[in-house]
Amino acid sequence: MSINKTDLIQKAKKILSNNLRAGFTIPTDGLYPFQWNWDSGFVSIGLSNYDIDAAFSEIRSLVSGQWENGMVPHIIFHSQNETTYFPNWDFWDAAVNPGAPHNPKTSGITQPPVLGFVLEWIFNNHPNSQKVFGFVKEMYPKIVGSHRFWYQYRDPHEEGLVFIYHPWESGRDNSPLWDDALNTIDLDRAKLPIYKRRDTTIADASERPTSKQYDQYVYLMLLGKKHGYDGQGIVEESEFLIQDSLINAVLIRSNESLIKLGKILGEDVGQLQEWQQQSISSYGTKLWNEELEMYTGYDLRHEKQLPYREIGGLTPLFANIPSAEKALKIKSYLETLVNNNYLLVPSFDVEHKLYDPKRYWRGPVWPQMNWMIYNGLNRYGYTDLATIVKENLLELVSRYGFYEYFDAQKQILDTNHGGYGGDKFSWTASSVIDLILSE
Ligand code: GLC
């Protein structure tokens, strides 16, 4: 199908301006009415192509919620008038940690550490601007502080690999990756507070996590709260402690950016380099799975790799982690998908029994993931495949609109509607803008 790129850009900009609130952008109206961490990172990359002040404001609003321990929370509740999202600021009660800001209110967990590479993207879009240089200088120590948080609180064995204790931190809420660990939780429903989900009143329940998963999410959230969200008790008690492939690849990619920017700013980058070296080396040895021919996560509580092919395992390309030989294996995984009539990039192994083409992170294509994998494939010189990753996304958006995620099965394109979840989605818009404008 022919894709009208000028039209796509216009529509995408309109979505971002409609989703703009007081200085920050919500992911989509209704379903996600606050500021989300990594969503805002991608949004500011998109914005930096045409409205640099809006890109600055996006990031400044996000870090206004940073905790004293360095953590940038996964949600910033700038306004308390919205009632369409659970769990809200009261339920999180971040004040259990004395280093959480009173204003704005925030959640108690974090998300993929994208800000380092986001800062580099913004800088590269305007390498000669004094204003951008000033912004990079202002943000740099805050973002380094957020990396210090990861290494200090989330790497108990000092391996250079950080853990998450909640699926929401991974950014891939209900991926089948988490099922095994979540199912080791001995969940007593009667001990959970009564709560009311809001998401299934807005989006189709068949495209969202199940109610059992939601109980598990609430359980882990309360476990975090019990320990002030950063206490040692989390490592001791949580059944869910995962060294995630995506979190660690993004951290490494952002370290790389902070090292580059730090040198330009004249900062001492010794600590970052030390973290970086150890992280890259542990990633290669601990997270590569020879049988799957792909990277995967590691379950720190149950001391085993997660035996699944999943989209996070492709993100090391973006961080330049794989050797040429390993990169080739990842490339052939993607080529097989193309040959088998799938649009790139499904979020889970299409041949696995847990693959679900509609349900959120259990199969569909996600725009911001395509953005990272596109850039990763280009780093390795796989430009043809990178172009497919980009064009597939543009085709999906042209056909269905700027949805949150999409069906990966090519054969349904002409017969069904293949855009799922929230509509007029911000990171879909910003990914489209950046993919087209950086051509
Ligand atoms: C969902 C996604 C997460 C995203 C959030 C807001 O929770 O899984 O990655 O940040 O929605 O879009």
Tab-separated table of N, CA, C and O in Angstrom, residues 315-372:
chain	number	residue	atom	x	y	z
A	315	THR	N	16.564	-6.075	21.881
A	315	THR	CA	17.019	-4.700	22.142
A	315	THR	C	18.538	-4.559	22.351
A	315	THR	O	19.042	-3.443	22.205
A	316	PRO	N	19.268	-5.636	22.679
A	316	PRO	CA	20.730	-5.455	22.772
A	316	PRO	C	21.350	-4.914	21.478
A	316	PRO	O	22.405	-4.281	21.523
A	317	LEU	N	20.694	-5.136	20.347
A	317	LEU	CA	21.192	-4.563	19.083
A	317	LEU	C	21.300	-3.047	19.203
A	317	LEU	O	22.258	-2.431	18.728
A	318	PHE	N	20.307	-2.468	19.833
A	318	PHE	CA	20.241	-1.016	19.994
A	318	PHE	C	21.400	-0.522	20.874
A	318	PHE	O	21.847	0.612	20.759
A	319	ALA	N	21.861	-1.419	21.771
A	319	ALA	CA	22.934	-1.032	22.696
A	319	ALA	C	24.287	-1.541	22.229
A	319	ALA	O	25.263	-1.461	22.977
A	320	ASN	N	24.352	-2.067	21.035
A	320	ASN	CA	25.611	-2.541	20.461
A	320	ASN	C	26.255	-3.651	21.295
A	320	ASN	O	27.478	-3.732	21.380
A	321	ILE	N	25.441	-4.488	21.920
A	321	ILE	CA	25.970	-5.528	22.805
A	321	ILE	C	26.403	-6.783	22.042
A	321	ILE	O	27.493	-7.306	22.283
A	322	PRO	N	25.606	-7.302	21.086
A	322	PRO	CA	25.966	-8.576	20.452
A	322	PRO	C	27.237	-8.498	19.588
A	322	PRO	O	27.507	-7.469	18.971
A	323	SER	N	27.972	-9.612	19.580
A	323	SER	CA	29.066	-9.759	18.613
A	323	SER	C	28.407	-9.875	17.232
A	323	SER	O	27.191	-10.104	17.137
A	324	ALA	N	29.227	-9.787	16.176
A	324	ALA	CA	28.676	-9.908	14.817
A	324	ALA	C	27.955	-11.244	14.661
A	324	ALA	O	26.877	-11.333	14.054
A	325	GLU	N	28.501	-12.281	15.277
A	325	GLU	CA	27.933	-13.625	15.146
A	325	GLU	C	26.553	-13.716	15.812
A	325	GLU	O	25.594	-14.254	15.248
A	326	LYS	N	26.451	-13.147	17.013
A	326	LYS	CA	25.157	-13.184	17.713
A	326	LYS	C	24.137	-12.297	17.002
A	326	LYS	O	22.957	-12.633	16.916
A	327	ALA	N	24.603	-11.172	16.506
A	327	ALA	CA	23.684	-10.259	15.803
A	327	ALA	C	23.082	-10.963	14.584
A	327	ALA	O	21.907	-10.800	14.260
A	328	LEU	N	23.893	-11.772	13.939
A	328	LEU	CA	23.425	-12.499	12.755
A	328	LEU	C	22.294	-13.469	13.121
A	328	LEU	O	21.325	-13.642	12.376
A	329	LYS	N	22.410	-14.075	14.289
A	329	LYS	CA	21.361	-15.011	14.740
A	329	LYS	C	20.053	-14.259	14.999
A	329	LYS	O	18.967	-14.730	14.678
A	330	ILE	N	20.184	-13.086	15.573
A	330	ILE	CA	18.986	-12.286	15.831
A	330	ILE	C	18.365	-11.852	14.500
A	330	ILE	O	17.150	-11.868	14.313
A	331	LYS	N	19.240	-11.525	13.578
A	331	LYS	CA	18.755	-11.105	12.262
A	331	LYS	C	17.982	-12.256	11.600
A	331	LYS	O	16.903	-12.049	11.027
A	332	SER	N	18.504	-13.483	11.715
A	332	SER	CA	17.777	-14.551	11.026
A	332	SER	C	16.444	-14.867	11.699
A	332	SER	O	15.495	-15.275	11.031
A	333	TYR	N	16.355	-14.639	13.013
A	333	TYR	CA	15.051	-14.780	13.691
A	333	TYR	C	14.031	-13.836	13.035
A	333	TYR	O	12.907	-14.217	12.710
A	334	LEU	N	14.462	-12.598	12.811
A	334	LEU	CA	13.547	-11.608	12.221
A	334	LEU	C	13.212	-11.970	10.769
A	334	LEU	O	12.069	-11.815	10.326
A	335	GLU	N	14.201	-12.466	10.053
A	335	GLU	CA	13.940	-12.841	8.650
A	335	GLU	C	12.944	-13.989	8.552
A	335	GLU	O	12.085	-14.005	7.670
A	336	THR	N	13.040	-14.929	9.477
A	336	THR	CA	12.077	-16.033	9.472
A	336	THR	C	10.653	-15.501	9.681
A	336	THR	O	9.698	-15.951	9.042
A	337	LEU	N	10.523	-14.538	10.559
A	337	LEU	CA	9.192	-13.954	10.784
A	337	LEU	C	8.646	-13.331	9.501
A	337	LEU	O	7.479	-13.495	9.156
A	338	VAL	N	9.517	-12.615	8.786
A	338	VAL	CA	9.083	-11.989	7.530
A	338	VAL	C	8.647	-13.080	6.551
A	338	VAL	O	7.570	-13.005	5.948
A	339	ASN	N	9.461	-14.123	6.433
A	339	ASN	CA	9.138	-15.203	5.494
A	339	ASN	C	7.855	-15.930	5.863
A	339	ASN	O	7.173	-16.487	5.011
A	340	ASN	N	7.537	-15.942	7.159
A	340	ASN	CA	6.320	-16.632	7.599
A	340	ASN	C	5.107	-15.704	7.641
A	340	ASN	O	4.121	-15.986	8.313
A	341	ASN	N	5.230	-14.559	7.000
A	341	ASN	CA	4.070	-13.672	6.857
A	341	ASN	C	3.685	-12.878	8.095
A	341	ASN	O	2.504	-12.611	8.325
A	342	TYR	N	4.664	-12.553	8.901
A	342	TYR	CA	4.389	-11.680	10.047
A	342	TYR	C	4.944	-10.293	9.780
A	342	TYR	O	5.978	-10.138	9.127
A	343	LEU	N	4.241	-9.315	10.318
A	343	LEU	CA	4.774	-7.953	10.295
A	343	LEU	C	5.724	-7.807	11.471
A	343	LEU	O	5.491	-8.368	12.546
A	344	LEU	N	6.772	-7.050	11.275
A	344	LEU	CA	7.753	-6.866	12.348
A	344	LEU	C	7.320	-5.726	13.252
A	344	LEU	O	6.808	-4.733	12.737
A	345	VAL	N	7.519	-5.823	14.551
A	345	VAL	CA	8.169	-6.932	15.238
A	345	VAL	C	7.194	-7.441	16.290
A	345	VAL	O	6.841	-6.675	17.198
A	346	PRO	N	6.746	-8.715	16.208
A	346	PRO	CA	5.848	-9.221	17.245
A	346	PRO	C	6.550	-9.205	18.605
A	346	PRO	O	7.762	-9.433	18.675
A	347	SER	N	5.794	-8.938	19.667
A	347	SER	CA	6.430	-8.822	20.981
A	347	SER	C	6.707	-10.170	21.645
A	347	SER	O	7.376	-10.216	22.673
A	348	PHE	N	6.168	-11.246	21.071
A	348	PHE	CA	6.457	-12.557	21.662
A	348	PHE	C	6.553	-13.599	20.548
A	348	PHE	O	6.019	-13.398	19.446
A	349	ASP	N	7.245	-14.692	20.853
A	349	ASP	CA	7.479	-15.799	19.935
A	349	ASP	C	6.156	-16.315	19.329
A	349	ASP	O	5.351	-16.936	20.031
A	350	VAL	N	5.962	-16.089	18.043
A	350	VAL	CA	4.682	-16.440	17.402
A	350	VAL	C	4.443	-17.952	17.352
A	350	VAL	O	3.332	-18.402	17.113
A	351	GLU	N	5.503	-18.712	17.568
A	351	GLU	CA	5.328	-20.173	17.507
A	351	GLU	C	5.052	-20.780	18.869
A	351	GLU	O	4.813	-21.976	18.981
A	352	HIS	N	5.099	-19.973	19.877
A	352	HIS	CA	4.929	-20.491	21.232
A	352	HIS	C	3.444	-20.551	21.586
A	352	HIS	O	2.666	-19.701	21.151
A	353	LYS	N	3.071	-21.521	22.431
A	353	LYS	CA	1.640	-21.642	22.765
A	353	LYS	C	1.120	-20.431	23.569
A	353	LYS	O	-0.076	-20.172	23.612
A	354	LEU	N	2.010	-19.702	24.175
A	354	LEU	CA	1.557	-18.526	24.934
A	354	LEU	C	1.388	-17.274	24.074
A	354	LEU	O	0.958	-16.228	24.560
A	355	TYR	N	1.742	-17.386	22.791
A	355	TYR	CA	1.558	-16.231	21.893
A	355	TYR	C	0.073	-15.901	21.778
A	355	TYR	O	-0.759	-16.776	21.589
A	356	ASP	N	-0.253	-14.621	21.900
A	356	ASP	CA	-1.643	-14.178	21.738
A	356	ASP	C	-1.604	-12.908	20.882
A	356	ASP	O	-1.094	-11.882	21.330
A	357	PRO	N	-2.146	-12.952	19.665
A	357	PRO	CA	-1.962	-11.830	18.730
A	357	PRO	C	-2.612	-10.518	19.161
A	357	PRO	O	-2.283	-9.465	18.635
A	358	LYS	N	-3.537	-10.602	20.151
A	358	LYS	CA	-4.274	-9.395	20.525
A	358	LYS	C	-3.957	-8.864	21.904
A	358	LYS	O	-4.302	-7.737	22.232
A	359	ARG	N	-3.416	-9.729	22.737
A	359	ARG	CA	-3.389	-9.337	24.149
A	359	ARG	C	-2.092	-8.643	24.539
A	359	ARG	O	-1.146	-9.233	25.044
A	360	TYR	N	-2.044	-7.353	24.249
A	360	TYR	CA	-1.061	-6.470	24.877
A	360	TYR	C	0.372	-6.932	24.621
A	360	TYR	O	0.780	-6.961	23.466
A	361	TRP	N	1.119	-7.320	25.644
A	361	TRP	CA	2.532	-7.665	25.433
A	361	TRP	C	2.745	-9.140	25.140
A	361	TRP	O	3.857	-9.636	25.214
A	362	ARG	N	1.663	-9.854	24.806
A	362	ARG	CA	1.803	-11.289	24.572
A	362	ARG	C	1.875	-11.619	23.079
A	362	ARG	O	1.685	-12.746	22.676
A	363	GLY	N	2.120	-10.611	22.249
A	363	GLY	CA	2.215	-10.874	20.814
A	363	GLY	C	2.260	-9.668	19.894
A	363	GLY	O	3.039	-9.633	18.947
A	364	PRO	N	1.399	-8.654	20.130
A	364	PRO	CA	1.319	-7.532	19.184
A	364	PRO	C	2.612	-6.751	18.950
A	364	PRO	O	3.573	-6.860	19.711
A	365	VAL	N	2.574	-5.959	17.874
A	365	VAL	CA	3.655	-5.041	17.496
A	365	VAL	C	3.490	-3.737	18.286
A	365	VAL	O	2.382	-3.203	18.355
A	366	TRP	N	4.580	-3.241	18.862
A	366	TRP	CA	4.539	-1.982	19.634
A	366	TRP	C	5.435	-0.945	18.951
A	366	TRP	O	6.625	-1.198	18.720
A	367	PRO	N	4.874	0.252	18.672
A	367	PRO	CA	5.602	1.258	17.893
A	367	PRO	C	6.967	1.657	18.426
A	367	PRO	O	7.930	1.744	17.671
A	368	GLN	N	7.058	1.890	19.748
A	368	GLN	CA	8.354	2.379	20.265
A	368	GLN	C	9.387	1.268	20.236
A	368	GLN	O	10.587	1.533	20.188
A	369	MET	N	8.933	0.007	20.253
A	369	MET	CA	9.873	-1.109	20.135
A	369	MET	C	10.423	-1.144	18.713
A	369	MET	O	11.609	-1.393	18.501
A	370	ASN	N	9.537	-0.899	17.744
A	370	ASN	CA	10.023	-0.845	16.357
A	370	ASN	C	11.066	0.260	16.198
A	370	ASN	O	12.051	0.092	15.493
A	371	TRP	N	10.826	1.366	16.872
A	371	TRP	CA	11.779	2.478	16.787
A	371	TRP	C	13.156	2.025	17.291
A	371	TRP	O	14.181	2.267	16.652
A	372	MET	N	13.195	1.341	18.426
A	372	MET	CA	14.498	0.911	18.980
A	372	MET	C	15.142	-0.157	18.100
A	372	MET	O	16.351	-0.129	17.866
